[in-house]
PDB file of C-alpha atoms in Angstrom:
ATOM      1  CA  UNK A   1     -27.990  38.527  43.505  1.00  0.00           C
ATOM      2  CA  UNK A   2     -30.154  40.496  40.831  1.00  0.00           C
ATOM      3  CA  UNK A   3     -27.394  39.460  38.284  1.00  0.00           C
ATOM      4  CA  UNK A   4     -27.630  35.872  39.647  1.00  0.00           C
ATOM      5  CA  UNK A   5     -31.743  35.607  39.368  1.00  0.00           C
ATOM      6  CA  UNK A   6     -31.766  36.953  35.345  1.00  0.00           C
ATOM      7  CA  UNK A   7     -28.508  34.636  34.844  1.00  0.00           C
ATOM      8  CA  UNK A   8     -31.056  31.969  35.979  1.00  0.00           C
ATOM      9  CA  UNK A   9     -32.990  31.170  32.625  1.00  0.00           C
ATOM     10  CA  UNK A  10     -29.596  31.157  30.818  1.00  0.00           C
ATOM     11  CA  UNK A  11     -28.032  28.894  33.328  1.00  0.00           C
ATOM     12  CA  UNK A  12     -30.822  26.619  32.727  1.00  0.00           C
ATOM     13  CA  UNK A  13     -30.393  26.172  28.606  1.00  0.00           C
ATOM     14  CA  UNK A  14     -27.237  25.172  29.740  1.00  0.00           C
ATOM     15  CA  UNK A  15     -28.236  22.071  31.967  1.00  0.00           C
ATOM     16  CA  UNK A  16     -28.954  19.502  28.989  1.00  0.00           C
ATOM     17  CA  UNK A  17     -25.676  20.375  28.017  1.00  0.00           C
ATOM     18  CA  UNK A  18     -24.131  20.022  30.888  1.00  0.00           C
ATOM     19  CA  UNK A  19     -26.028  16.186  31.923  1.00  0.00           C
ATOM     20  CA  UNK A  20     -25.015  15.083  28.156  1.00  0.00           C
ATOM     21  CA  UNK A  21     -21.216  16.046  28.344  1.00  0.00           C
ATOM     22  CA  UNK A  22     -20.624  14.495  31.571  1.00  0.00           C
ATOM     23  CA  UNK A  23     -22.374  11.603  31.065  1.00  0.00           C
ATOM     24  CA  UNK A  24     -20.636  10.887  27.634  1.00  0.00           C
ATOM     25  CA  UNK A  25     -16.971  12.633  28.175  1.00  0.00           C
ATOM     26  CA  UNK A  26     -16.302  13.385  31.110  1.00  0.00           C
ATOM     27  CA  UNK A  27     -17.855   9.771  32.985  1.00  0.00           C
ATOM     28  CA  UNK A  28     -16.200   7.777  30.133  1.00  0.00           C
ATOM     29  CA  UNK A  29     -12.906   9.852  30.650  1.00  0.00           C
ATOM     30  CA  UNK A  30     -12.776   9.261  34.065  1.00  0.00           C
ATOM     31  CA  UNK A  31     -13.739   5.485  34.202  1.00  0.00           C
ATOM     32  CA  UNK A  32     -10.746   5.333  31.674  1.00  0.00           C
ATOM     33  CA  UNK A  33      -8.541   7.083  33.905  1.00  0.00           C
ATOM     34  CA  UNK A  34      -9.249   4.595  37.048  1.00  0.00           C
ATOM     35  CA  UNK A  35      -9.527   1.373  35.326  1.00  0.00           C
ATOM     36  CA  UNK A  36      -6.122   2.112  33.586  1.00  0.00           C
ATOM     37  CA  UNK A  37      -4.680   1.667  37.241  1.00  0.00           C
ATOM     38  CA  UNK A  38      -6.981  -1.006  38.239  1.00  0.00           C
ATOM     39  CA  UNK A  39      -4.393  -4.203  38.278  1.00  0.00           C
ATOM     40  CA  UNK A  40      -4.649  -7.606  39.577  1.00  0.00           C
ATOM     41  CA  UNK A  41      -3.367  -7.222  43.065  1.00  0.00           C
ATOM     42  CA  UNK A  42      -4.996  -3.977  43.495  1.00  0.00           C
ATOM     43  CA  UNK A  43      -3.810  -0.627  41.902  1.00  0.00           C
ATOM     44  CA  UNK A  44      -0.438   0.301  40.258  1.00  0.00           C
ATOM     45  CA  UNK A  45       1.183   1.746  37.467  1.00  0.00           C
ATOM     46  CA  UNK A  46       1.709  -2.488  35.835  1.00  0.00           C
ATOM     47  CA  UNK A  47      -0.545  -1.730  32.521  1.00  0.00           C
ATOM     48  CA  UNK A  48       2.273   1.188  31.787  1.00  0.00           C
ATOM     49  CA  UNK A  49       4.849  -0.688  32.448  1.00  0.00           C
ATOM     50  CA  UNK A  50       3.205  -3.332  30.065  1.00  0.00           C
ATOM     51  CA  UNK A  51       2.799  -1.000  27.406  1.00  0.00           C
ATOM     52  CA  UNK A  52       6.303   0.186  27.704  1.00  0.00           C
ATOM     53  CA  UNK A  53       8.136  -3.176  27.500  1.00  0.00           C
ATOM     54  CA  UNK A  54       6.285  -4.438  24.815  1.00  0.00           C
ATOM     55  CA  UNK A  55       7.536  -3.685  21.184  1.00  0.00           C
ATOM     56  CA  UNK A  56       4.126  -4.740  20.120  1.00  0.00           C
ATOM     57  CA  UNK A  57       2.409  -1.487  21.658  1.00  0.00           C
ATOM     58  CA  UNK A  58       5.555   0.408  20.931  1.00  0.00           C
ATOM     59  CA  UNK A  59       5.169  -0.310  17.207  1.00  0.00           C
ATOM     60  CA  UNK A  60       1.528   0.939  17.615  1.00  0.00           C
ATOM     61  CA  UNK A  61       1.915   3.982  18.949  1.00  0.00           C
ATOM     62  CA  UNK A  62       4.776   4.866  16.721  1.00  0.00           C
ATOM     63  CA  UNK A  63       3.140   4.374  13.538  1.00  0.00           C
ATOM     64  CA  UNK A  64      -0.334   5.248  15.165  1.00  0.00           C
ATOM     65  CA  UNK A  65       1.785   8.893  15.188  1.00  0.00           C
ATOM     66  CA  UNK A  66       3.890   9.052  12.356  1.00  0.00           C
ATOM     67  CA  UNK A  67       0.780   8.458  10.002  1.00  0.00           C
ATOM     68  CA  UNK A  68      -1.555  10.835  12.107  1.00  0.00           C
ATOM     69  CA  UNK A  69       1.473  13.420  11.538  1.00  0.00           C
ATOM     70  CA  UNK A  70       2.194  12.797   7.826  1.00  0.00           C
ATOM     71  CA  UNK A  71      -1.689  12.441   6.934  1.00  0.00           C
ATOM     72  CA  UNK A  72      -2.377  15.805   8.987  1.00  0.00           C
ATOM     73  CA  UNK A  73       0.158  17.654   7.224  1.00  0.00           C
ATOM     74  CA  UNK A  74      -0.501  16.947   3.748  1.00  0.00           C
ATOM     75  CA  UNK A  75      -3.886  17.212   4.515  1.00  0.00           C
ATOM     76  CA  UNK A  76      -2.944  20.917   5.587  1.00  0.00           C
ATOM     77  CA  UNK A  77      -0.959  21.462   2.791  1.00  0.00           C
ATOM     78  CA  UNK A  78      -3.464  20.629   0.419  1.00  0.00           C
ATOM     79  CA  UNK A  79      -6.699  22.465   1.981  1.00  0.00           C
ATOM     80  CA  UNK A  80      -4.466  25.304   2.710  1.00  0.00           C
ATOM     81  CA  UNK A  81      -4.509  25.636  -1.282  1.00  0.00           C
ATOM     82  CA  UNK A  82      -7.962  24.798  -1.823  1.00  0.00           C
ATOM     83  CA  UNK A  83      -9.078  27.634   0.648  1.00  0.00           C
ATOM     84  CA  UNK A  84      -6.754  30.342  -1.336  1.00  0.00           C
ATOM     85  CA  UNK A  85      -8.620  29.086  -4.449  1.00  0.00           C
ATOM     86  CA  UNK A  86     -11.992  29.129  -3.097  1.00  0.00           C
ATOM     87  CA  UNK A  87     -11.280  32.892  -1.672  1.00  0.00           C
ATOM     88  CA  UNK A  88     -10.030  34.094  -4.238  1.00  0.00           C
ATOM     89  CA  UNK A  89     -13.557  32.382  -6.086  1.00  0.00           C
ATOM     90  CA  UNK A  90     -16.904  33.968  -6.620  1.00  0.00           C
ATOM     91  CA  UNK A  91     -20.341  33.148  -7.743  1.00  0.00           C
ATOM     92  CA  UNK A  92     -22.203  29.129  -8.100  1.00  0.00           C
ATOM     93  CA  UNK A  93     -19.103  27.639  -7.859  1.00  0.00           C
ATOM     94  CA  UNK A  94     -17.538  28.558  -4.526  1.00  0.00           C
ATOM     95  CA  UNK A  95     -21.306  27.602  -2.905  1.00  0.00           C
ATOM     96  CA  UNK A  96     -21.271  24.607  -4.599  1.00  0.00           C
ATOM     97  CA  UNK A  97     -17.491  23.633  -3.507  1.00  0.00           C
ATOM     98  CA  UNK A  98     -18.313  24.641  -0.212  1.00  0.00           C
ATOM     99  CA  UNK A  99     -20.951  22.629  -0.310  1.00  0.00           C
ATOM    100  CA  UNK A 100     -19.644  19.144  -1.805  1.00  0.00           C
ATOM    101  CA  UNK A 101     -16.652  20.043   0.872  1.00  0.00           C
ATOM    102  CA  UNK A 102     -19.290  19.593   3.593  1.00  0.00           C
ATOM    103  CA  UNK A 103     -20.478  16.611   1.966  1.00  0.00           C
ATOM    104  CA  UNK A 104     -17.642  14.648   1.843  1.00  0.00           C
ATOM    105  CA  UNK A 105     -16.657  15.447   5.290  1.00  0.00           C
ATOM    106  CA  UNK A 106     -18.962  13.176   6.297  1.00  0.00           C
ATOM    107  CA  UNK A 107     -18.059  10.462   3.887  1.00  0.00           C
ATOM    108  CA  UNK A 108     -15.611   8.268   5.904  1.00  0.00           C
ATOM    109  CA  UNK A 109     -15.703   4.916   8.100  1.00  0.00           C
ATOM    110  CA  UNK A 110     -16.923   1.812   6.031  1.00  0.00           C
ATOM    111  CA  UNK A 111     -18.048   3.301   2.816  1.00  0.00           C
ATOM    112  CA  UNK A 112     -14.709   4.942   2.221  1.00  0.00           C
ATOM    113  CA  UNK A 113     -12.481   1.868   3.021  1.00  0.00           C
ATOM    114  CA  UNK A 114     -14.871   0.275   0.341  1.00  0.00           C
ATOM    115  CA  UNK A 115     -14.632   2.974  -1.787  1.00  0.00           C
ATOM    116  CA  UNK A 116     -10.794   3.120  -1.816  1.00  0.00           C
ATOM    117  CA  UNK A 117     -10.960  -0.617  -2.222  1.00  0.00           C
ATOM    118  CA  UNK A 118     -12.800  -0.494  -5.161  1.00  0.00           C
ATOM    119  CA  UNK A 119     -10.662   2.501  -6.817  1.00  0.00           C
ATOM    120  CA  UNK A 120      -7.370   1.608  -5.420  1.00  0.00           C
ATOM    121  CA  UNK A 121      -7.516  -2.156  -4.535  1.00  0.00           C
ATOM    122  CA  UNK A 122      -5.142  -4.970  -6.410  1.00  0.00           C
ATOM    123  CA  UNK A 123      -7.618  -4.592  -8.780  1.00  0.00           C
ATOM    124  CA  UNK A 124      -9.000  -1.405  -8.623  1.00  0.00           C
ATOM    125  CA  UNK A 125     -10.099   0.871 -11.299  1.00  0.00           C
ATOM    126  CA  UNK A 126      -7.374   3.089 -11.006  1.00  0.00           C
ATOM    127  CA  UNK A 127      -4.570   0.776 -10.000  1.00  0.00           C
ATOM    128  CA  UNK A 128      -5.211  -1.124 -13.353  1.00  0.00           C
ATOM    129  CA  UNK A 129      -5.119   2.094 -15.166  1.00  0.00           C
ATOM    130  CA  UNK A 130      -1.722   3.285 -14.227  1.00  0.00           C
ATOM    131  CA  UNK A 131      -0.458   0.083 -14.267  1.00  0.00           C
ATOM    132  CA  UNK A 132      -1.706  -0.032 -18.045  1.00  0.00           C
ATOM    133  CA  UNK A 133      -0.196   3.245 -18.545  1.00  0.00           C
ATOM    134  CA  UNK A 134       3.306   2.102 -17.303  1.00  0.00           C
ATOM    135  CA  UNK A 135       3.204   4.761 -14.296  1.00  0.00           C
ATOM    136  CA  UNK A 136       3.060   2.510 -11.432  1.00  0.00           C
ATOM    137  CA  UNK A 137       4.442  -1.449 -11.343  1.00  0.00           C
ATOM    138  CA  UNK A 138       2.404  -2.362  -7.747  1.00  0.00           C
ATOM    139  CA  UNK A 139       0.136  -0.873  -5.012  1.00  0.00           C
ATOM    140  CA  UNK A 140      -0.673  -2.085  -1.742  1.00  0.00           C
ATOM    141  CA  UNK A 141      -3.750   0.001  -0.625  1.00  0.00           C
ATOM    142  CA  UNK A 142      -2.767  -2.003   2.753  1.00  0.00           C
ATOM    143  CA  UNK A 143       0.089  -0.690   3.590  1.00  0.00           C
ATOM    144  CA  UNK A 144       1.338   2.195   5.109  1.00  0.00           C
ATOM    145  CA  UNK A 145       1.679   3.950   1.974  1.00  0.00           C
ATOM    146  CA  UNK A 146      -2.242   2.992   1.501  1.00  0.00           C
ATOM    147  CA  UNK A 147      -3.441   4.170   5.135  1.00  0.00           C
ATOM    148  CA  UNK A 148      -1.448   7.659   4.499  1.00  0.00           C
ATOM    149  CA  UNK A 149      -3.158   8.452   1.402  1.00  0.00           C
ATOM    150  CA  UNK A 150      -6.862   7.040   3.008  1.00  0.00           C
ATOM    151  CA  UNK A 151      -6.195   9.166   5.967  1.00  0.00           C
ATOM    152  CA  UNK A 152      -5.067  12.087   3.839  1.00  0.00           C
ATOM    153  CA  UNK A 153      -8.389  11.717   2.041  1.00  0.00           C
ATOM    154  CA  UNK A 154     -10.744  12.237   5.238  1.00  0.00           C
ATOM    155  CA  UNK A 155      -8.431  15.047   6.442  1.00  0.00           C
ATOM    156  CA  UNK A 156      -8.894  17.505   3.759  1.00  0.00           C
ATOM    157  CA  UNK A 157     -12.481  18.069   3.672  1.00  0.00           C
ATOM    158  CA  UNK A 158     -11.838  18.919   7.639  1.00  0.00           C
ATOM    159  CA  UNK A 159      -9.491  20.921   6.906  1.00  0.00           C
ATOM    160  CA  UNK A 160     -10.541  22.953   4.077  1.00  0.00           C
ATOM    161  CA  UNK A 161     -13.925  23.875   6.843  1.00  0.00           C
ATOM    162  CA  UNK A 162     -11.601  24.667   9.619  1.00  0.00           C
ATOM    163  CA  UNK A 163      -9.131  27.105   7.588  1.00  0.00           C
ATOM    164  CA  UNK A 164     -11.364  28.612   4.838  1.00  0.00           C
ATOM    165  CA  UNK A 165     -13.178  31.307   7.302  1.00  0.00           C
ATOM    166  CA  UNK A 166      -9.663  32.342   7.873  1.00  0.00           C
ATOM    167  CA  UNK A 167      -8.164  32.682   4.853  1.00  0.00           C
ATOM    168  CA  UNK A 168     -11.518  34.315   3.836  1.00  0.00           C
ATOM    169  CA  UNK A 169     -10.686  36.856   6.109  1.00  0.00           C
ATOM    170  CA  UNK A 170      -7.313  37.457   4.534  1.00  0.00           C
ATOM    171  CA  UNK A 171      -8.236  41.098   3.002  1.00  0.00           C
ATOM    172  CA  UNK A 172      -6.732  42.107  -0.630  1.00  0.00           C
ATOM    173  CA  UNK A 173      -6.276  45.719   0.603  1.00  0.00           C
ATOM    174  CA  UNK A 174      -3.085  44.240   2.720  1.00  0.00           C
ATOM    175  CA  UNK A 175      -1.697  42.884  -0.470  1.00  0.00           C
ATOM    176  CA  UNK A 176      -2.255  45.564  -2.227  1.00  0.00           C
ATOM    177  CA  UNK A 177      -0.753  47.764   0.399  1.00  0.00           C
ATOM    178  CA  UNK A 178       2.182  45.767   0.668  1.00  0.00           C
ATOM    179  CA  UNK A 179       2.790  45.829  -2.712  1.00  0.00           C
ATOM    180  CA  UNK A 180       2.614  49.531  -3.007  1.00  0.00           C
ATOM    181  CA  UNK A 181       5.350  49.248  -0.577  1.00  0.00           C
ATOM    182  CA  UNK A 182       7.888  47.337  -2.809  1.00  0.00           C
ATOM    183  CA  UNK A 183       6.587  44.013  -0.945  1.00  0.00           C
ATOM    184  CA  UNK A 184       6.516  41.015  -3.722  1.00  0.00           C
ATOM    185  CA  UNK A 185       4.154  37.889  -2.893  1.00  0.00           C
ATOM    186  CA  UNK A 186       6.497  36.013  -0.917  1.00  0.00           C
ATOM    187  CA  UNK A 187       6.865  39.088   1.262  1.00  0.00           C
ATOM    188  CA  UNK A 188       3.464  39.193   2.095  1.00  0.00           C
ATOM    189  CA  UNK A 189       2.941  35.893   3.071  1.00  0.00           C
ATOM    190  CA  UNK A 190       6.157  35.680   5.014  1.00  0.00           C
ATOM    191  CA  UNK A 191       5.691  38.742   7.018  1.00  0.00           C
ATOM    192  CA  UNK A 192       1.545  39.854   6.806  1.00  0.00           C
ATOM    193  CA  UNK A 193      -0.376  36.315   5.593  1.00  0.00           C
ATOM    194  CA  UNK A 194       1.299  33.594   7.289  1.00  0.00           C
ATOM    195  CA  UNK A 195       1.651  35.363  10.623  1.00  0.00           C
ATOM    196  CA  UNK A 196      -1.904  36.168  10.583  1.00  0.00           C
ATOM    197  CA  UNK A 197      -3.412  32.954   9.876  1.00  0.00           C
ATOM    198  CA  UNK A 198      -0.720  30.764  12.160  1.00  0.00           C
ATOM    199  CA  UNK A 199      -3.146  30.247  15.114  1.00  0.00           C
ATOM    200  CA  UNK A 200      -5.811  29.106  12.394  1.00  0.00           C
ATOM    201  CA  UNK A 201      -2.706  26.492  10.738  1.00  0.00           C
ATOM    202  CA  UNK A 202      -1.811  25.151  14.007  1.00  0.00           C
ATOM    203  CA  UNK A 203      -5.325  24.881  15.363  1.00  0.00           C
ATOM    204  CA  UNK A 204      -6.403  23.548  12.308  1.00  0.00           C
ATOM    205  CA  UNK A 205      -2.996  20.875  12.397  1.00  0.00           C
ATOM    206  CA  UNK A 206      -4.044  19.764  16.076  1.00  0.00           C
ATOM    207  CA  UNK A 207      -7.514  18.875  15.363  1.00  0.00           C
ATOM    208  CA  UNK A 208      -6.336  17.050  12.495  1.00  0.00           C
ATOM    209  CA  UNK A 209      -3.820  14.799  14.109  1.00  0.00           C
ATOM    210  CA  UNK A 210      -6.966  14.056  17.064  1.00  0.00           C
ATOM    211  CA  UNK A 211      -8.865  13.220  14.054  1.00  0.00           C
ATOM    212  CA  UNK A 212      -6.317  10.760  12.476  1.00  0.00           C
ATOM    213  CA  UNK A 213      -5.142   9.491  15.930  1.00  0.00           C
ATOM    214  CA  UNK A 214      -8.518   8.256  16.548  1.00  0.00           C
ATOM    215  CA  UNK A 215     -10.233   7.144  13.483  1.00  0.00           C
ATOM    216  CA  UNK A 216     -11.032   3.008  13.878  1.00  0.00           C
ATOM    217  CA  UNK A 217     -13.859   2.495  11.393  1.00  0.00           C
ATOM    218  CA  UNK A 218     -11.883   2.717   8.206  1.00  0.00           C
ATOM    219  CA  UNK A 219      -8.716   1.178   9.143  1.00  0.00           C
ATOM    220  CA  UNK A 220     -10.526  -1.405  10.525  1.00  0.00           C
ATOM    221  CA  UNK A 221     -12.464  -2.171   7.616  1.00  0.00           C
ATOM    222  CA  UNK A 222      -9.728  -1.514   5.205  1.00  0.00           C
ATOM    223  CA  UNK A 223      -7.194  -3.470   7.264  1.00  0.00           C
ATOM    224  CA  UNK A 224      -8.716  -5.422   9.929  1.00  0.00           C
ATOM    225  CA  UNK A 225      -6.175  -6.248  12.592  1.00  0.00           C
ATOM    226  CA  UNK A 226      -3.435  -6.643  10.164  1.00  0.00           C
ATOM    227  CA  UNK A 227      -1.806  -3.342  10.551  1.00  0.00           C
ATOM    228  CA  UNK A 228      -0.886  -2.550  13.844  1.00  0.00           C
ATOM    229  CA  UNK A 229      -2.207   0.967  15.282  1.00  0.00           C
ATOM    230  CA  UNK A 230      -3.484   2.145  18.912  1.00  0.00           C
ATOM    231  CA  UNK A 231      -6.976   2.343  18.160  1.00  0.00           C
ATOM    232  CA  UNK A 232      -6.728  -1.214  16.715  1.00  0.00           C
ATOM    233  CA  UNK A 233      -5.190  -2.681  19.690  1.00  0.00           C
ATOM    234  CA  UNK A 234      -7.409  -0.875  22.025  1.00  0.00           C
ATOM    235  CA  UNK A 235     -10.362  -2.363  20.298  1.00  0.00           C
ATOM    236  CA  UNK A 236      -8.961  -5.783  20.172  1.00  0.00           C
ATOM    237  CA  UNK A 237      -8.361  -5.513  23.890  1.00  0.00           C
ATOM    238  CA  UNK A 238     -11.751  -4.826  24.774  1.00  0.00           C
ATOM    239  CA  UNK A 239     -13.668  -7.349  22.249  1.00  0.00           C
ATOM    240  CA  UNK A 240     -11.344  -9.798  21.927  1.00  0.00           C
ATOM    241  CA  UNK A 241     -12.681 -13.812  22.764  1.00  0.00           C
ATOM    242  CA  UNK A 242      -9.517 -15.214  24.103  1.00  0.00           C
ATOM    243  CA  UNK A 243      -7.829 -11.778  25.415  1.00  0.00           C
ATOM    244  CA  UNK A 244      -9.856  -9.743  27.011  1.00  0.00           C
ATOM    245  CA  UNK A 245      -7.840  -6.987  28.891  1.00  0.00           C
ATOM    246  CA  UNK A 246     -10.209  -3.898  29.142  1.00  0.00           C
ATOM    247  CA  UNK A 247      -7.908  -2.370  31.824  1.00  0.00           C
ATOM    248  CA  UNK A 248      -4.947  -2.523  29.411  1.00  0.00           C
ATOM    249  CA  UNK A 249      -7.514  -1.322  27.259  1.00  0.00           C
ATOM    250  CA  UNK A 250      -7.696   1.720  29.293  1.00  0.00           C
ATOM    251  CA  UNK A 251      -3.987   2.163  30.029  1.00  0.00           C
ATOM    252  CA  UNK A 252      -3.745   2.323  26.520  1.00  0.00           C
ATOM    253  CA  UNK A 253      -6.567   4.591  25.653  1.00  0.00           C
ATOM    254  CA  UNK A 254      -5.170   7.168  28.800  1.00  0.00           C
ATOM    255  CA  UNK A 255      -2.172   7.244  26.840  1.00  0.00           C
ATOM    256  CA  UNK A 256      -3.583   7.871  23.486  1.00  0.00           C
ATOM    257  CA  UNK A 257      -5.608  11.048  25.684  1.00  0.00           C
ATOM    258  CA  UNK A 258      -1.914  11.902  26.750  1.00  0.00           C
ATOM    259  CA  UNK A 259      -0.712  11.990  23.321  1.00  0.00           C
ATOM    260  CA  UNK A 260      -3.220  14.415  22.189  1.00  0.00           C
ATOM    261  CA  UNK A 261      -3.215  16.732  25.158  1.00  0.00           C
ATOM    262  CA  UNK A 262       0.565  16.777  24.846  1.00  0.00           C
ATOM    263  CA  UNK A 263      -0.166  18.066  20.994  1.00  0.00           C
ATOM    264  CA  UNK A 264      -2.304  20.607  22.410  1.00  0.00           C
ATOM    265  CA  UNK A 265       0.268  21.905  24.866  1.00  0.00           C
ATOM    266  CA  UNK A 266       2.635  22.066  22.076  1.00  0.00           C
ATOM    267  CA  UNK A 267       0.597  24.165  20.053  1.00  0.00           C
ATOM    268  CA  UNK A 268      -0.305  26.690  22.812  1.00  0.00           C
ATOM    269  CA  UNK A 269       3.951  27.132  23.272  1.00  0.00           C
ATOM    270  CA  UNK A 270       4.030  27.762  19.949  1.00  0.00           C
ATOM    271  CA  UNK A 271       1.198  29.874  19.640  1.00  0.00           C
ATOM    272  CA  UNK A 272       2.590  32.054  22.787  1.00  0.00           C
ATOM    273  CA  UNK A 273       6.015  31.580  21.230  1.00  0.00           C
ATOM    274  CA  UNK A 274       5.089  33.105  18.648  1.00  0.00           C
ATOM    275  CA  UNK A 275       2.924  36.122  19.699  1.00  0.00           C
ATOM    276  CA  UNK A 276       6.258  37.114  21.925  1.00  0.00           C
ATOM    277  CA  UNK A 277       8.136  37.342  19.083  1.00  0.00           C
ATOM    278  CA  UNK A 278       6.109  39.542  17.572  1.00  0.00           C
ATOM    279  CA  UNK A 279       5.536  41.740  20.082  1.00  0.00           C
ATOM    280  CA  UNK A 280       9.160  42.330  20.782  1.00  0.00           C
TER     281      UNK A 280
END
């Protein structure tokens, strides 16, 4: 009783967070889950059957997964190399790069799409320069390749912010001890560096996939509705004048949530498997 009384002030401080989290996270998620099963004749799986039977919706799900996975892997690789360089950099340059990464991580949405149109659009500065140099003949920013580039761009700063503490935590003494025992650079990263970074790499990859799957403003400003993605389809179903279907949009949104949950479960399974192998 005494412990509960002493902890009550701390619990009161958590009350605003609980209220906000319930109002803006749990309540909308519960509404989406309930609406997804609401059909004209009552309740059922009609919306999910419609999504499964529609090549249009299946294409949206497949394209979203493909672009999210490719951009997340590319962003993770580039962020990993950047963090490795930052971890071995000292002085003002390191602080400037971290501050620049913090700033660019918030540069997304419509401004990012507009910047890429100026830079890599049909008449973009970089596109015209590469064409005059003979490096490329044509480039379509509004295609899958263009979307992967712009997705990868806003994945990199987030990946750097998430991975940098883990890479900075690698001690130089570990590599020195490994080299004294005859291990080369590749052996060090295979047996020491990557196993230590494995949880951080998987966690970062999961967050990047979720970040890409839920992206809307940037891709909408870039291609409007001309490219079929899950977020575009959900927005059209809840904002269209002629084809307003909020319950179908809820079903598609619930599938998106389930896909992200599946990615998280796979990540947790891989982590448990890696720990199991390490213990053996």
